[in-house]
GROMACS .gro file of C-alpha atoms in nm:
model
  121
    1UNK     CA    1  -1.294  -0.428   2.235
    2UNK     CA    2  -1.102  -0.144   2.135
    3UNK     CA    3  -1.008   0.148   2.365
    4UNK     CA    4  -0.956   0.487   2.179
    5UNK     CA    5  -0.821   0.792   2.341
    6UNK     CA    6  -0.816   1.150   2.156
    7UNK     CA    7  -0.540   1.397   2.223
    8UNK     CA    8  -0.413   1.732   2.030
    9UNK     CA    9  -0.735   1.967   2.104
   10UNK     CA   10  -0.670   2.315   2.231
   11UNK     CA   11  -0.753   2.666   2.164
   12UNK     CA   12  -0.614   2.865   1.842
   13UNK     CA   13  -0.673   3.180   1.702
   14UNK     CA   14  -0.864   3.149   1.311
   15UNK     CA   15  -0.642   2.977   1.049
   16UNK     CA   16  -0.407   2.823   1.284
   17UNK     CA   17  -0.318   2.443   1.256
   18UNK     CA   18  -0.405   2.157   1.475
   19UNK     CA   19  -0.364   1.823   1.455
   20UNK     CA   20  -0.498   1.520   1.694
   21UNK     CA   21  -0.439   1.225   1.760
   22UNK     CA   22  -0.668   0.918   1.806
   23UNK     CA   23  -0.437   0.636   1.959
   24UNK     CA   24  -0.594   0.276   1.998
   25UNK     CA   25  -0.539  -0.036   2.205
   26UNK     CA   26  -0.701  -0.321   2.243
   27UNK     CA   27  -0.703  -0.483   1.884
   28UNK     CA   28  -0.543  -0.477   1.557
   29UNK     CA   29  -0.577  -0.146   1.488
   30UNK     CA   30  -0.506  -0.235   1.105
   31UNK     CA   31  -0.822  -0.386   1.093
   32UNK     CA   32  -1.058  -0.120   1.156
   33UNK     CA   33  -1.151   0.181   0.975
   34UNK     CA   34  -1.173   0.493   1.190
   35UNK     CA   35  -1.387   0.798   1.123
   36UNK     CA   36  -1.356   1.136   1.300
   37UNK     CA   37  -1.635   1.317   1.398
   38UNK     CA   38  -1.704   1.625   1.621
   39UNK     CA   39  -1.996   1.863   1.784
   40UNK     CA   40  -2.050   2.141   1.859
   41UNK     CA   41  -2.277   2.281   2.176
   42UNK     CA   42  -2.661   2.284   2.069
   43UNK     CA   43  -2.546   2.105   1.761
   44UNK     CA   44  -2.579   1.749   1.632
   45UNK     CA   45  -2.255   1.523   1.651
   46UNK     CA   46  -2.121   1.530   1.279
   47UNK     CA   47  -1.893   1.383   1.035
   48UNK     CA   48  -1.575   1.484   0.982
   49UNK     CA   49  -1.332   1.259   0.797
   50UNK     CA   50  -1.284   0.869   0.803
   51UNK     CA   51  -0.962   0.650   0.692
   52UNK     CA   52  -1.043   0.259   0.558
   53UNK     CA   53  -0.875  -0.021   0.695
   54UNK     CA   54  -0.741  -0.200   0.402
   55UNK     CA   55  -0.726   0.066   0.124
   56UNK     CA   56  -0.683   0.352   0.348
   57UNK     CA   57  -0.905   0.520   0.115
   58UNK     CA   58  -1.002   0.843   0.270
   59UNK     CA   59  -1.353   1.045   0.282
   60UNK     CA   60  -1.410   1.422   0.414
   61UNK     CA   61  -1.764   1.631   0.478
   62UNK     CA   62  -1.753   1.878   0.237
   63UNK     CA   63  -1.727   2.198   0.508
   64UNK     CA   64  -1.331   2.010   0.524
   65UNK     CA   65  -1.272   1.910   0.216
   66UNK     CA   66  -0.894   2.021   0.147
   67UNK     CA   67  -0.840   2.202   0.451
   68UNK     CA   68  -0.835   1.856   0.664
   69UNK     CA   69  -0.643   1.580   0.626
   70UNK     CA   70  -0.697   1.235   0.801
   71UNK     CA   71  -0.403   0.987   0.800
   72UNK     CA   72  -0.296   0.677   0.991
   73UNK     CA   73   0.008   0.508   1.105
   74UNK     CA   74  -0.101   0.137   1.196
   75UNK     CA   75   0.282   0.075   1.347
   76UNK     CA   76   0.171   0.292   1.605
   77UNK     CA   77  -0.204   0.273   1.638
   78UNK     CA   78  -0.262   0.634   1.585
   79UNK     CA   79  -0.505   0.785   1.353
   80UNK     CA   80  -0.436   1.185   1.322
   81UNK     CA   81  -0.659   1.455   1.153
   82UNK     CA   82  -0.407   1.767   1.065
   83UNK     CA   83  -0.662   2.067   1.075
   84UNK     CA   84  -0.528   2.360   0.864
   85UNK     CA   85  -0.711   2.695   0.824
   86UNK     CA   86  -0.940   2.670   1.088
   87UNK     CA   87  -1.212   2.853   1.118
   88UNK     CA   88  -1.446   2.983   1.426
   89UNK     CA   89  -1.730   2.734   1.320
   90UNK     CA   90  -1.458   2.450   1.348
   91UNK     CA   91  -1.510   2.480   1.705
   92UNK     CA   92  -1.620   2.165   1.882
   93UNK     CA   93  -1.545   1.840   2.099
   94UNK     CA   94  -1.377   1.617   1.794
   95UNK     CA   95  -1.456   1.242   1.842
   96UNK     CA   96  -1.244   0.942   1.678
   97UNK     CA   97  -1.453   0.629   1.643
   98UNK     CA   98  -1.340   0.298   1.495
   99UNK     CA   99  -1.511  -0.028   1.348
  100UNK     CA  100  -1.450  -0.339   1.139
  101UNK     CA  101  -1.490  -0.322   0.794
  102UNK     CA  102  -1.513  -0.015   0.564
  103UNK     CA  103  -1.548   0.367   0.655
  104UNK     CA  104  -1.892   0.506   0.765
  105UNK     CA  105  -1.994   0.811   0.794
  106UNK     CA  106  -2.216   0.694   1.056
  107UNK     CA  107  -2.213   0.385   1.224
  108UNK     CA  108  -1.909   0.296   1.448
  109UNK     CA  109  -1.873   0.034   1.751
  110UNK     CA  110  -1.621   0.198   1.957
  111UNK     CA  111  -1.573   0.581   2.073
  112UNK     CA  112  -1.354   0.783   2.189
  113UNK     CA  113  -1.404   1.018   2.461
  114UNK     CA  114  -1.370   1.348   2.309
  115UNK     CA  115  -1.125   1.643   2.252
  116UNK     CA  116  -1.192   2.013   2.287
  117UNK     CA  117  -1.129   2.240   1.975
  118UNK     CA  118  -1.157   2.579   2.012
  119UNK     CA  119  -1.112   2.857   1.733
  120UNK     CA  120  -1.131   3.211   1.819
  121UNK     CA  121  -1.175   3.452   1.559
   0.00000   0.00000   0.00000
């Protein structure tokens, strides 16, 4: 079992920075590949951006692609996504997930509870 907990939401004004933090216990975080994810109200939960265990290949949904930036530090068991120019439609509750194996962009065992992201324009 592995316990995630989000932190680093808030509100900013458009094309401010964020960045949050998805910090794990539980496990060897090393082994698991974690994927971020977020939604928005009235909206399906979507992918954001996912890190690989081994490789620490990386993989972003094309509406983030070079404005986000997903990184890990396994000494600490923190995964972060740094958030730069963000926009209005960026708002949402941002999920981490994590699972064994390679990145998804869909199926994860274990979730995180959620942090609020808020961009005003």
């Amino acid at each position: 079992q592995v316990q995630l907990v989000e932190s680093g939401g808030g509100l900013v004004q458009a094309g401010d920075s964020l960045r949050l933090s998805c910090a794990a216990s539980g496990h060897t975080f090393s082994n698991y590949s974690v994927g971020w994810f977020r939604q928005a109200p009235g909206k399906e939960r979507e992918f954001v951006a996912a890190i690989s265990w081994r490789t620490n290949g990386t993989y972003y949904a094309d509406s983030v692609e070079g404005r986000f930036t997903v990184s890990r530090d396994n000494a600490k068991n923190t995964v972060y996504l740094q958030m730069n120019s963000l926009k209005p439609e960026d708002t949402a509750v941002y999920y981490c997930a994590a699972r064994l194996g390679l990145a998804s962009m869909r199926s994860y065992d274990f979730w995180g509870q959620g942090t609020q992201v808020t961009v005003s324009s």
